[in-house]
Every structure is written in structure tokens, then in C-alpha cells.
Short mmCIF file of N, CA and C in Angstrom, two decimals:
data_model
loop_
_atom_site.label_atom_id
_atom_site.label_comp_id
_atom_site.label_asym_id
_atom_site.label_seq_id
_atom_site.Cartn_x
_atom_site.Cartn_y
_atom_site.Cartn_z
N MET A 10 107.75 -125.20 104.38
CA MET A 10 108.64 -124.31 103.65
C MET A 10 108.78 -124.81 102.21
N SER A 11 108.87 -123.86 101.30
CA SER A 11 108.95 -124.23 99.89
C SER A 11 110.35 -124.69 99.54
N SER A 12 110.45 -125.41 98.44
CA SER A 12 111.75 -125.85 97.98
C SER A 12 112.42 -124.70 97.25
N PRO A 13 113.77 -124.71 97.18
CA PRO A 13 114.47 -123.63 96.50
C PRO A 13 114.10 -123.52 95.02
N ASP A 14 113.55 -124.60 94.45
CA ASP A 14 113.23 -124.59 93.03
C ASP A 14 111.82 -124.10 92.74
N SER A 15 110.99 -123.90 93.77
CA SER A 15 109.62 -123.46 93.53
C SER A 15 109.60 -122.02 93.04
N GLU A 16 108.65 -121.71 92.18
CA GLU A 16 108.57 -120.38 91.60
C GLU A 16 107.37 -119.64 92.14
N LEU A 17 107.56 -118.35 92.33
CA LEU A 17 106.46 -117.50 92.75
C LEU A 17 105.53 -117.24 91.58
N ALA A 18 104.26 -117.10 91.89
CA ALA A 18 103.27 -116.74 90.88
C ALA A 18 102.35 -115.69 91.48
N ILE A 19 101.66 -114.98 90.63
CA ILE A 19 100.70 -113.97 91.06
C ILE A 19 99.32 -114.59 91.04
N TYR A 20 98.61 -114.41 92.14
CA TYR A 20 97.27 -114.97 92.30
C TYR A 20 96.28 -113.84 92.52
N GLU A 21 95.05 -114.05 92.00
CA GLU A 21 93.99 -113.05 92.16
C GLU A 21 92.73 -113.75 92.68
N CYS A 22 92.07 -113.09 93.64
CA CYS A 22 90.82 -113.62 94.17
C CYS A 22 89.69 -113.20 93.23
N SER A 23 88.92 -114.17 92.76
CA SER A 23 87.82 -113.85 91.84
C SER A 23 86.66 -113.18 92.57
N THR A 24 86.64 -113.25 93.89
CA THR A 24 85.56 -112.63 94.66
C THR A 24 85.85 -111.17 94.98
N CYS A 25 87.03 -110.90 95.58
CA CYS A 25 87.32 -109.53 96.04
C CYS A 25 88.38 -108.81 95.22
N GLY A 26 89.09 -109.52 94.34
CA GLY A 26 90.11 -108.89 93.50
C GLY A 26 91.48 -108.76 94.16
N GLU A 27 91.65 -109.26 95.38
CA GLU A 27 92.93 -109.21 96.09
C GLU A 27 94.00 -109.93 95.28
N LEU A 28 95.23 -109.39 95.31
CA LEU A 28 96.37 -109.99 94.61
C LEU A 28 97.36 -110.51 95.64
N ARG A 29 98.04 -111.61 95.33
CA ARG A 29 99.05 -112.19 96.21
C ARG A 29 100.15 -112.84 95.41
N LEU A 30 101.33 -112.82 95.98
CA LEU A 30 102.45 -113.62 95.47
C LEU A 30 102.49 -114.88 96.31
N SER A 31 102.67 -116.01 95.68
CA SER A 31 102.76 -117.26 96.43
C SER A 31 103.54 -118.27 95.61
N ASP A 32 104.14 -119.21 96.32
CA ASP A 32 104.84 -120.29 95.62
C ASP A 32 104.03 -121.57 95.66
N GLY A 33 102.76 -121.44 95.95
CA GLY A 33 101.85 -122.57 95.97
C GLY A 33 100.43 -122.05 95.88
N GLU A 34 99.48 -122.90 96.13
CA GLU A 34 98.09 -122.47 96.03
C GLU A 34 97.82 -121.38 97.06
N ALA A 35 97.25 -120.26 96.62
CA ALA A 35 96.88 -119.16 97.50
C ALA A 35 95.37 -119.20 97.70
N ARG A 36 94.93 -118.79 98.90
CA ARG A 36 93.51 -118.81 99.22
C ARG A 36 93.08 -117.43 99.70
N CYS A 37 91.83 -117.11 99.40
CA CYS A 37 91.22 -115.85 99.84
C CYS A 37 89.70 -116.03 99.79
N CYS A 38 88.98 -115.31 100.61
CA CYS A 38 87.51 -115.39 100.62
C CYS A 38 87.03 -116.84 100.67
N ASP A 39 87.68 -117.65 101.46
CA ASP A 39 87.32 -119.05 101.66
C ASP A 39 87.40 -119.91 100.40
N GLY A 40 88.25 -119.53 99.46
CA GLY A 40 88.41 -120.33 98.26
C GLY A 40 89.78 -120.14 97.64
N PRO A 41 90.14 -120.99 96.69
CA PRO A 41 91.44 -120.84 96.03
C PRO A 41 91.46 -119.61 95.12
N MET A 42 92.62 -119.01 95.03
CA MET A 42 92.80 -117.88 94.13
C MET A 42 93.27 -118.40 92.79
N ASP A 43 93.03 -117.62 91.74
CA ASP A 43 93.41 -118.00 90.38
C ASP A 43 94.79 -117.43 90.04
N THR A 44 95.61 -118.23 89.38
CA THR A 44 96.89 -117.74 88.88
C THR A 44 96.61 -116.80 87.72
N ILE A 45 97.31 -115.66 87.70
CA ILE A 45 97.14 -114.71 86.60
C ILE A 45 98.50 -114.32 86.04
N GLU A 46 98.50 -113.87 84.82
CA GLU A 46 99.70 -113.34 84.19
C GLU A 46 99.64 -111.83 84.29
N THR A 47 100.73 -111.22 84.59
CA THR A 47 100.76 -109.76 84.70
C THR A 47 100.69 -109.12 83.33
N THR A 48 99.96 -108.03 83.26
CA THR A 48 99.88 -107.26 82.02
C THR A 48 100.55 -105.90 82.19
N VAL A 49 101.14 -105.69 83.37
CA VAL A 49 101.80 -104.43 83.66
C VAL A 49 103.20 -104.47 83.04
N PRO A 50 103.52 -103.53 82.15
CA PRO A 50 104.85 -103.54 81.55
C PRO A 50 105.90 -103.12 82.58
N THR A 51 106.91 -103.94 82.76
CA THR A 51 108.00 -103.62 83.67
C THR A 51 109.32 -103.93 82.99
N GLU A 52 110.36 -103.28 83.48
CA GLU A 52 111.71 -103.56 83.00
C GLU A 52 112.35 -104.58 83.92
N LEU A 53 113.07 -105.51 83.34
CA LEU A 53 113.79 -106.47 84.15
C LEU A 53 114.93 -105.75 84.87
N PRO A 54 115.02 -105.89 86.19
CA PRO A 54 116.12 -105.24 86.91
C PRO A 54 117.41 -106.02 86.72
N ASP A 55 118.52 -105.34 86.90
CA ASP A 55 119.79 -106.08 86.90
C ASP A 55 120.27 -106.17 88.35
N VAL A 56 121.29 -106.94 88.57
CA VAL A 56 121.78 -107.20 89.93
C VAL A 56 122.17 -105.91 90.63
N GLU A 57 122.88 -105.03 89.93
CA GLU A 57 123.32 -103.78 90.54
C GLU A 57 122.13 -102.93 90.99
N GLU A 58 121.06 -102.88 90.19
CA GLU A 58 119.87 -102.11 90.56
C GLU A 58 119.21 -102.69 91.80
N ILE A 59 119.05 -104.00 91.83
CA ILE A 59 118.44 -104.64 92.99
C ILE A 59 119.28 -104.40 94.24
N MET A 60 120.57 -104.62 94.13
CA MET A 60 121.44 -104.45 95.29
C MET A 60 121.40 -103.01 95.80
N HIS A 61 121.36 -102.05 94.88
CA HIS A 61 121.30 -100.65 95.30
C HIS A 61 119.94 -100.29 95.86
N ASP A 62 118.88 -100.59 95.12
CA ASP A 62 117.54 -100.16 95.52
C ASP A 62 117.01 -100.88 96.76
N VAL A 63 117.29 -102.15 96.87
CA VAL A 63 116.73 -102.93 97.97
C VAL A 63 117.66 -102.94 99.18
N PHE A 64 118.95 -103.09 98.96
CA PHE A 64 119.89 -103.28 100.07
C PHE A 64 120.83 -102.10 100.29
N ASP A 65 120.69 -101.04 99.50
CA ASP A 65 121.55 -99.85 99.61
C ASP A 65 123.03 -100.20 99.46
N ILE A 66 123.31 -101.09 98.51
CA ILE A 66 124.69 -101.48 98.22
C ILE A 66 125.17 -100.70 97.00
N SER A 67 126.21 -99.91 97.21
CA SER A 67 126.78 -99.11 96.12
C SER A 67 127.63 -99.99 95.21
N PRO A 68 127.99 -99.49 94.03
CA PRO A 68 128.88 -100.27 93.17
C PRO A 68 130.21 -100.62 93.85
N THR A 69 130.75 -99.70 94.65
CA THR A 69 131.99 -99.99 95.37
C THR A 69 131.77 -101.09 96.39
N GLU A 70 130.65 -101.03 97.11
CA GLU A 70 130.36 -102.06 98.10
C GLU A 70 130.14 -103.42 97.43
N LEU A 71 129.52 -103.41 96.27
CA LEU A 71 129.34 -104.66 95.53
C LEU A 71 130.70 -105.22 95.13
N GLU A 72 131.64 -104.35 94.77
CA GLU A 72 133.00 -104.80 94.44
C GLU A 72 133.68 -105.38 95.67
N VAL A 73 133.49 -104.75 96.83
CA VAL A 73 134.05 -105.28 98.08
C VAL A 73 133.49 -106.68 98.32
N CYS A 74 132.19 -106.83 98.16
CA CYS A 74 131.53 -108.13 98.35
C CYS A 74 132.10 -109.18 97.39
N ARG A 75 132.24 -108.81 96.14
CA ARG A 75 132.79 -109.75 95.15
C ARG A 75 134.22 -110.16 95.50
N GLN A 76 135.01 -109.21 95.98
CA GLN A 76 136.40 -109.51 96.35
C GLN A 76 136.47 -110.45 97.54
N VAL A 77 135.58 -110.25 98.53
CA VAL A 77 135.53 -111.16 99.68
C VAL A 77 135.17 -112.55 99.21
N MET A 78 134.19 -112.64 98.33
CA MET A 78 133.76 -113.95 97.83
C MET A 78 134.86 -114.62 97.02
N ALA A 79 135.61 -113.85 96.25
CA ALA A 79 136.70 -114.41 95.45
C ALA A 79 137.86 -114.85 96.34
N ALA A 80 138.14 -114.07 97.38
CA ALA A 80 139.28 -114.38 98.25
C ALA A 80 138.98 -115.54 99.19
N GLY A 81 137.72 -115.69 99.56
CA GLY A 81 137.37 -116.74 100.51
C GLY A 81 137.58 -116.30 101.94
N GLU A 82 138.65 -115.58 102.20
CA GLU A 82 138.94 -115.06 103.53
C GLU A 82 139.93 -113.92 103.34
N THR A 83 139.64 -112.78 103.94
CA THR A 83 140.50 -111.62 103.73
C THR A 83 140.39 -110.65 104.90
N THR A 84 141.31 -109.70 104.94
CA THR A 84 141.30 -108.65 105.96
C THR A 84 141.04 -107.30 105.29
N ILE A 85 140.80 -106.31 106.11
CA ILE A 85 140.58 -104.96 105.56
C ILE A 85 141.83 -104.50 104.82
N GLY A 86 142.99 -104.77 105.38
CA GLY A 86 144.24 -104.37 104.74
C GLY A 86 144.40 -104.97 103.35
N GLU A 87 144.12 -106.26 103.25
CA GLU A 87 144.22 -106.94 101.95
C GLU A 87 143.20 -106.38 100.95
N LEU A 88 141.99 -106.14 101.42
CA LEU A 88 140.96 -105.58 100.53
C LEU A 88 141.31 -104.17 100.08
N THR A 89 141.87 -103.38 100.99
CA THR A 89 142.24 -102.00 100.67
C THR A 89 143.23 -101.97 99.51
N GLU A 90 144.18 -102.90 99.52
CA GLU A 90 145.16 -103.00 98.43
C GLU A 90 144.50 -103.47 97.13
N THR A 91 143.59 -104.42 97.24
CA THR A 91 142.96 -105.03 96.06
C THR A 91 142.06 -104.05 95.33
N ILE A 92 141.24 -103.30 96.06
CA ILE A 92 140.27 -102.42 95.38
C ILE A 92 140.68 -100.95 95.39
N ASP A 93 141.85 -100.64 95.96
CA ASP A 93 142.40 -99.28 95.94
C ASP A 93 141.40 -98.26 96.50
N ARG A 94 140.96 -98.52 97.71
CA ARG A 94 140.07 -97.61 98.43
C ARG A 94 140.63 -97.39 99.83
N ASP A 95 140.25 -96.28 100.44
CA ASP A 95 140.66 -95.95 101.79
C ASP A 95 140.15 -97.01 102.77
N GLN A 96 140.91 -97.30 103.80
CA GLN A 96 140.55 -98.34 104.76
C GLN A 96 139.21 -98.03 105.44
N SER A 97 138.92 -96.76 105.72
CA SER A 97 137.65 -96.42 106.38
C SER A 97 136.46 -96.72 105.46
N VAL A 98 136.64 -96.54 104.16
CA VAL A 98 135.58 -96.85 103.19
C VAL A 98 135.35 -98.36 103.15
N VAL A 99 136.43 -99.11 103.06
CA VAL A 99 136.32 -100.57 103.02
C VAL A 99 135.69 -101.08 104.31
N ASN A 100 136.10 -100.53 105.44
CA ASN A 100 135.54 -100.94 106.73
C ASN A 100 134.04 -100.68 106.80
N ARG A 101 133.61 -99.51 106.36
CA ARG A 101 132.17 -99.18 106.36
C ARG A 101 131.39 -100.16 105.49
N HIS A 102 131.90 -100.45 104.30
CA HIS A 102 131.23 -101.38 103.40
C HIS A 102 131.19 -102.80 103.99
N LEU A 103 132.28 -103.24 104.57
CA LEU A 103 132.31 -104.57 105.18
C LEU A 103 131.30 -104.68 106.32
N ASN A 104 131.23 -103.64 107.15
CA ASN A 104 130.26 -103.67 108.26
C ASN A 104 128.83 -103.76 107.74
N HIS A 105 128.54 -103.05 106.65
CA HIS A 105 127.20 -103.12 106.07
C HIS A 105 126.92 -104.52 105.52
N LEU A 106 127.90 -105.11 104.86
CA LEU A 106 127.74 -106.46 104.32
C LEU A 106 127.56 -107.49 105.45
N VAL A 107 128.24 -107.29 106.56
CA VAL A 107 128.06 -108.17 107.72
C VAL A 107 126.64 -108.00 108.25
N ASP A 108 126.19 -106.74 108.38
CA ASP A 108 124.82 -106.48 108.85
C ASP A 108 123.78 -107.12 107.95
N LEU A 109 124.03 -107.13 106.65
CA LEU A 109 123.10 -107.76 105.69
C LEU A 109 123.13 -109.29 105.78
N GLY A 110 124.19 -109.82 106.35
CA GLY A 110 124.28 -111.27 106.50
C GLY A 110 124.89 -111.98 105.32
N VAL A 111 125.61 -111.26 104.45
CA VAL A 111 126.23 -111.91 103.29
C VAL A 111 127.72 -112.16 103.50
N VAL A 112 128.31 -111.49 104.50
CA VAL A 112 129.72 -111.66 104.83
C VAL A 112 129.81 -111.94 106.32
N ALA A 113 130.69 -112.87 106.69
CA ALA A 113 130.93 -113.19 108.10
C ALA A 113 132.20 -112.50 108.57
N LYS A 114 132.19 -112.05 109.82
CA LYS A 114 133.34 -111.38 110.41
C LYS A 114 133.77 -112.16 111.65
N THR A 115 135.04 -112.53 111.67
CA THR A 115 135.61 -113.19 112.84
C THR A 115 136.87 -112.46 113.26
N SER A 116 137.21 -112.59 114.51
CA SER A 116 138.42 -111.97 115.02
C SER A 116 139.46 -113.07 115.21
N ARG A 117 140.68 -112.80 114.78
CA ARG A 117 141.74 -113.80 114.85
C ARG A 117 142.94 -113.20 115.60
N VAL A 118 143.53 -114.00 116.48
CA VAL A 118 144.73 -113.58 117.21
C VAL A 118 145.94 -113.76 116.29
N LEU A 119 146.74 -112.72 116.18
CA LEU A 119 147.94 -112.78 115.34
C LEU A 119 149.08 -113.44 116.11
N PRO A 120 149.98 -114.19 115.42
CA PRO A 120 151.10 -114.86 116.10
C PRO A 120 152.02 -113.84 116.79
N GLU A 121 152.16 -112.66 116.21
CA GLU A 121 153.04 -111.64 116.77
C GLU A 121 152.32 -110.79 117.83
N GLY A 122 151.09 -111.15 118.12
CA GLY A 122 150.31 -110.42 119.11
C GLY A 122 149.28 -109.52 118.43
N GLY A 123 148.25 -109.22 119.14
CA GLY A 123 147.19 -108.39 118.59
C GLY A 123 146.12 -109.24 117.91
N ARG A 124 145.15 -108.54 117.39
CA ARG A 124 144.03 -109.22 116.72
C ARG A 124 143.78 -108.55 115.37
N VAL A 125 143.16 -109.33 114.49
CA VAL A 125 142.76 -108.80 113.19
C VAL A 125 141.39 -109.38 112.85
N ASN A 126 140.55 -108.54 112.25
CA ASN A 126 139.25 -109.02 111.78
C ASN A 126 139.43 -109.68 110.42
N VAL A 127 138.84 -110.85 110.29
CA VAL A 127 138.91 -111.60 109.04
C VAL A 127 137.50 -111.72 108.50
N TYR A 128 137.34 -111.44 107.21
CA TYR A 128 136.03 -111.46 106.56
C TYR A 128 136.00 -112.61 105.56
N SER A 129 134.86 -113.30 105.56
CA SER A 129 134.70 -114.41 104.62
C SER A 129 133.25 -114.44 104.15
N PRO A 130 133.04 -115.01 102.96
CA PRO A 130 131.66 -115.09 102.48
C PRO A 130 130.88 -116.13 103.28
N ARG A 131 129.62 -115.85 103.51
CA ARG A 131 128.75 -116.87 104.11
C ARG A 131 128.40 -117.87 103.02
N SER A 132 127.81 -118.96 103.41
CA SER A 132 127.48 -120.00 102.43
C SER A 132 126.49 -119.47 101.40
N GLU A 133 126.52 -120.09 100.24
CA GLU A 133 125.60 -119.68 99.16
C GLU A 133 124.15 -119.75 99.62
N GLU A 134 123.80 -120.79 100.36
CA GLU A 134 122.43 -120.94 100.84
C GLU A 134 122.07 -119.82 101.82
N ALA A 135 122.99 -119.49 102.72
CA ALA A 135 122.74 -118.43 103.71
C ALA A 135 122.59 -117.08 103.02
N VAL A 136 123.45 -116.80 102.04
CA VAL A 136 123.36 -115.53 101.32
C VAL A 136 122.06 -115.45 100.53
N ARG A 137 121.72 -116.52 99.84
CA ARG A 137 120.48 -116.56 99.07
C ARG A 137 119.28 -116.31 99.99
N ARG A 138 119.28 -116.95 101.15
CA ARG A 138 118.18 -116.79 102.10
C ARG A 138 118.11 -115.34 102.61
N GLN A 139 119.25 -114.78 102.99
CA GLN A 139 119.27 -113.40 103.50
C GLN A 139 118.78 -112.41 102.44
N LEU A 140 119.25 -112.58 101.22
CA LEU A 140 118.84 -111.65 100.16
C LEU A 140 117.36 -111.81 99.83
N LYS A 141 116.89 -113.06 99.81
CA LYS A 141 115.47 -113.29 99.54
C LYS A 141 114.62 -112.70 100.67
N LEU A 142 115.04 -112.90 101.90
CA LEU A 142 114.33 -112.34 103.04
C LEU A 142 114.29 -110.82 102.97
N GLY A 143 115.43 -110.22 102.66
CA GLY A 143 115.48 -108.77 102.52
C GLY A 143 114.62 -108.26 101.39
N LEU A 144 114.62 -108.96 100.27
CA LEU A 144 113.80 -108.57 99.12
C LEU A 144 112.32 -108.66 99.46
N TYR A 145 111.93 -109.76 100.13
CA TYR A 145 110.52 -109.91 100.52
C TYR A 145 110.10 -108.82 101.49
N ALA A 146 110.96 -108.48 102.45
CA ALA A 146 110.65 -107.40 103.40
C ALA A 146 110.50 -106.08 102.65
N TRP A 147 111.40 -105.84 101.68
CA TRP A 147 111.33 -104.62 100.88
C TRP A 147 110.02 -104.58 100.08
N CYS A 148 109.65 -105.72 99.51
CA CYS A 148 108.39 -105.79 98.74
C CYS A 148 107.19 -105.49 99.63
N LEU A 149 107.19 -106.03 100.84
CA LEU A 149 106.08 -105.74 101.76
C LEU A 149 106.01 -104.25 102.07
N ASP A 150 107.16 -103.61 102.29
CA ASP A 150 107.19 -102.16 102.53
C ASP A 150 106.71 -101.40 101.30
N ALA A 151 107.13 -101.86 100.11
CA ALA A 151 106.72 -101.20 98.87
C ALA A 151 105.21 -101.34 98.66
N ILE A 152 104.66 -102.51 98.95
CA ILE A 152 103.22 -102.73 98.81
C ILE A 152 102.47 -101.83 99.78
N GLU A 153 102.96 -101.72 101.01
CA GLU A 153 102.33 -100.85 102.00
C GLU A 153 102.35 -99.40 101.52
N LEU A 154 103.48 -98.98 100.96
CA LEU A 154 103.59 -97.62 100.42
C LEU A 154 102.58 -97.40 99.30
N LEU A 155 102.44 -98.38 98.40
CA LEU A 155 101.48 -98.26 97.31
C LEU A 155 100.05 -98.20 97.84
N GLU A 156 99.77 -98.95 98.89
CA GLU A 156 98.44 -98.90 99.49
C GLU A 156 98.16 -97.50 100.05
N GLU A 157 99.16 -96.89 100.68
CA GLU A 157 99.00 -95.53 101.20
C GLU A 157 98.75 -94.55 100.06
N VAL A 158 99.49 -94.72 98.96
CA VAL A 158 99.28 -93.86 97.81
C VAL A 158 97.87 -94.05 97.27
N ASN A 159 97.41 -95.30 97.21
CA ASN A 159 96.06 -95.55 96.71
C ASN A 159 95.02 -94.90 97.60
N GLU A 160 95.19 -94.95 98.92
CA GLU A 160 94.26 -94.29 99.83
C GLU A 160 94.26 -92.79 99.59
N GLU A 161 95.45 -92.21 99.42
CA GLU A 161 95.56 -90.78 99.14
C GLU A 161 94.94 -90.45 97.79
N LYS A 162 95.15 -91.32 96.81
CA LYS A 162 94.60 -91.09 95.48
C LYS A 162 93.08 -91.03 95.53
N ILE A 163 92.47 -91.95 96.27
CA ILE A 163 91.01 -91.94 96.39
C ILE A 163 90.55 -90.64 97.04
N ALA A 164 91.25 -90.23 98.09
CA ALA A 164 90.90 -88.97 98.76
C ALA A 164 91.09 -87.79 97.80
N MET A 165 92.16 -87.84 97.01
CA MET A 165 92.43 -86.75 96.06
C MET A 165 91.37 -86.70 94.96
N MET A 166 90.91 -87.87 94.52
CA MET A 166 89.88 -87.90 93.49
C MET A 166 88.58 -87.28 94.01
N ALA A 167 88.23 -87.59 95.25
CA ALA A 167 87.03 -87.00 95.85
C ALA A 167 87.22 -85.50 96.00
N GLU A 168 88.41 -85.09 96.43
CA GLU A 168 88.72 -83.67 96.59
C GLU A 168 88.72 -82.98 95.23
N SER A 169 89.24 -83.68 94.21
CA SER A 169 89.30 -83.12 92.86
C SER A 169 87.90 -82.84 92.32
N ALA A 170 86.99 -83.76 92.59
CA ALA A 170 85.62 -83.56 92.13
C ALA A 170 85.02 -82.32 92.78
N ASP A 171 85.33 -82.08 94.05
CA ASP A 171 84.84 -80.89 94.75
C ASP A 171 85.49 -79.62 94.23
N ASN A 172 86.77 -79.72 93.82
CA ASN A 172 87.52 -78.53 93.41
C ASN A 172 87.43 -78.23 91.92
N ASP A 173 86.81 -79.12 91.14
CA ASP A 173 86.72 -78.90 89.69
C ASP A 173 86.05 -77.57 89.38
N GLU A 174 85.04 -77.23 90.16
CA GLU A 174 84.36 -75.96 89.92
C GLU A 174 85.24 -74.78 90.29
N SER A 175 86.18 -74.97 91.25
CA SER A 175 87.00 -73.85 91.71
C SER A 175 88.17 -73.57 90.78
N GLY A 176 88.52 -74.50 89.88
CA GLY A 176 89.60 -74.29 88.90
C GLY A 176 90.95 -74.12 89.56
N SER A 177 91.36 -75.07 90.36
CA SER A 177 92.61 -74.95 91.12
C SER A 177 93.84 -74.89 90.21
N GLY A 178 93.77 -75.40 89.00
CA GLY A 178 94.88 -75.31 88.06
C GLY A 178 95.94 -76.38 88.23
N ARG A 179 95.95 -77.13 89.32
CA ARG A 179 96.92 -78.19 89.54
C ARG A 179 96.27 -79.53 89.24
N SER A 180 97.00 -80.39 88.56
CA SER A 180 96.45 -81.71 88.27
C SER A 180 96.42 -82.55 89.53
N MET A 181 95.58 -83.59 89.51
CA MET A 181 95.48 -84.48 90.64
C MET A 181 96.84 -85.14 90.91
N VAL A 182 97.57 -85.52 89.87
CA VAL A 182 98.87 -86.15 90.03
C VAL A 182 99.84 -85.18 90.72
N ASP A 183 99.86 -83.92 90.28
CA ASP A 183 100.73 -82.93 90.91
C ASP A 183 100.42 -82.77 92.39
N ARG A 184 99.15 -82.70 92.72
CA ARG A 184 98.76 -82.53 94.12
C ARG A 184 99.08 -83.79 94.92
N LEU A 185 98.88 -84.97 94.34
CA LEU A 185 99.18 -86.22 95.03
C LEU A 185 100.67 -86.31 95.33
N LEU A 186 101.49 -85.99 94.33
CA LEU A 186 102.93 -86.04 94.52
C LEU A 186 103.38 -85.02 95.56
N ALA A 187 102.80 -83.84 95.53
CA ALA A 187 103.14 -82.80 96.51
C ALA A 187 102.74 -83.24 97.90
N ARG A 188 101.59 -83.87 98.05
CA ARG A 188 101.13 -84.33 99.37
C ARG A 188 102.01 -85.43 99.90
N GLY A 189 102.48 -86.31 99.04
CA GLY A 189 103.30 -87.44 99.48
C GLY A 189 104.75 -87.07 99.70
N ASP A 190 105.19 -85.86 99.32
CA ASP A 190 106.58 -85.47 99.43
C ASP A 190 106.85 -84.97 100.84
N THR A 191 107.44 -85.82 101.67
CA THR A 191 107.73 -85.46 103.05
C THR A 191 109.23 -85.32 103.29
N SER A 192 110.00 -85.35 102.21
CA SER A 192 111.46 -85.29 102.40
C SER A 192 111.94 -83.88 102.59
#
């Protein structure tokens, strides 16, 4: 396992052109891959974008998470007062944060009888690991999606060459996007 301080780099196989992310030497085609610098222009994401896009955490849910971390230990009732949201909304957000593994939920017996759920932040290391694991899983899904698009693009290019004489009027990009739209 890599150390928390190791950095990911992009590697390319000089034989087949395969790309990989790795925090150490990557191998392909029975040899080491070369480290490369990306030339693809990208925008740096901010925390809110990552949390929303990768983990489906809304700004309100991020506020709930921050309040749990600041409080150290809290209940739904206390959070409802702090962030001025309906208890059902806070409960839904807390359950999602528990599912993500960034907040722990325990049940405590009250002195006057009954039980209350108490929420507390998980350790920094546990949260970092869960978020990194989730991000890596998301990246794998995104890469798979891009591979599917590339396969469709190749098919569309072959189809486009056949249809050029027919004058379909739709660009290859329009047709590709229409084909991939399953929502």
C-alpha cells in the first residue's frame, strides 16, 4: 500500500499507448510505462463540485457534515436547530453521510428513558480513505463510460463515412449524443 504522501502520476505505454494512473512505477506490455504530463486543459474542481458530482452531496448536506465535524458529537435535534432545516431533511442527509462512511451513528440510552441517535465525525484517516475510495470508484466508472463513448464514436465514424453520400444533415457529434441519451 502506498504512503499517504505519495502522489499519483499519469503513465503511458510506449508500445500500445495505454494510459494509467499510479502512485509508483506502472507496467504494461512487459515493460515500465513512461510518466507523462497531461496536455488536456482542465479546470481545477473545488470541494463543493467534487462532493456533489462524485458523492451526490448537496450544499445543505455539506453544511450538515461540517456541523457534525465542528460539534464532535450531535443529535438530529441539535443539528436541526443549528442549520435551521426540517428534521426529515437533516435525517436524510445524516443517513447519506453515514452510508458514505464520513459520519458515525450510534444509539444512546437516555437517562429519562428512550434512545437517541448520536452522530459524530469518523477519524480524519477514515474519512480520507472513504472519500479517496469513492473517488477512485467514480473515476473507474467514468473511464468505463468514456471507453463506451469511444466505441460508439468509432462505430459512428464508420457509419458517417457510409452516410456521407446520403446527406443525413446531422453531425456525427449530434448523432453520438442522441445515441448515448438513454435518460
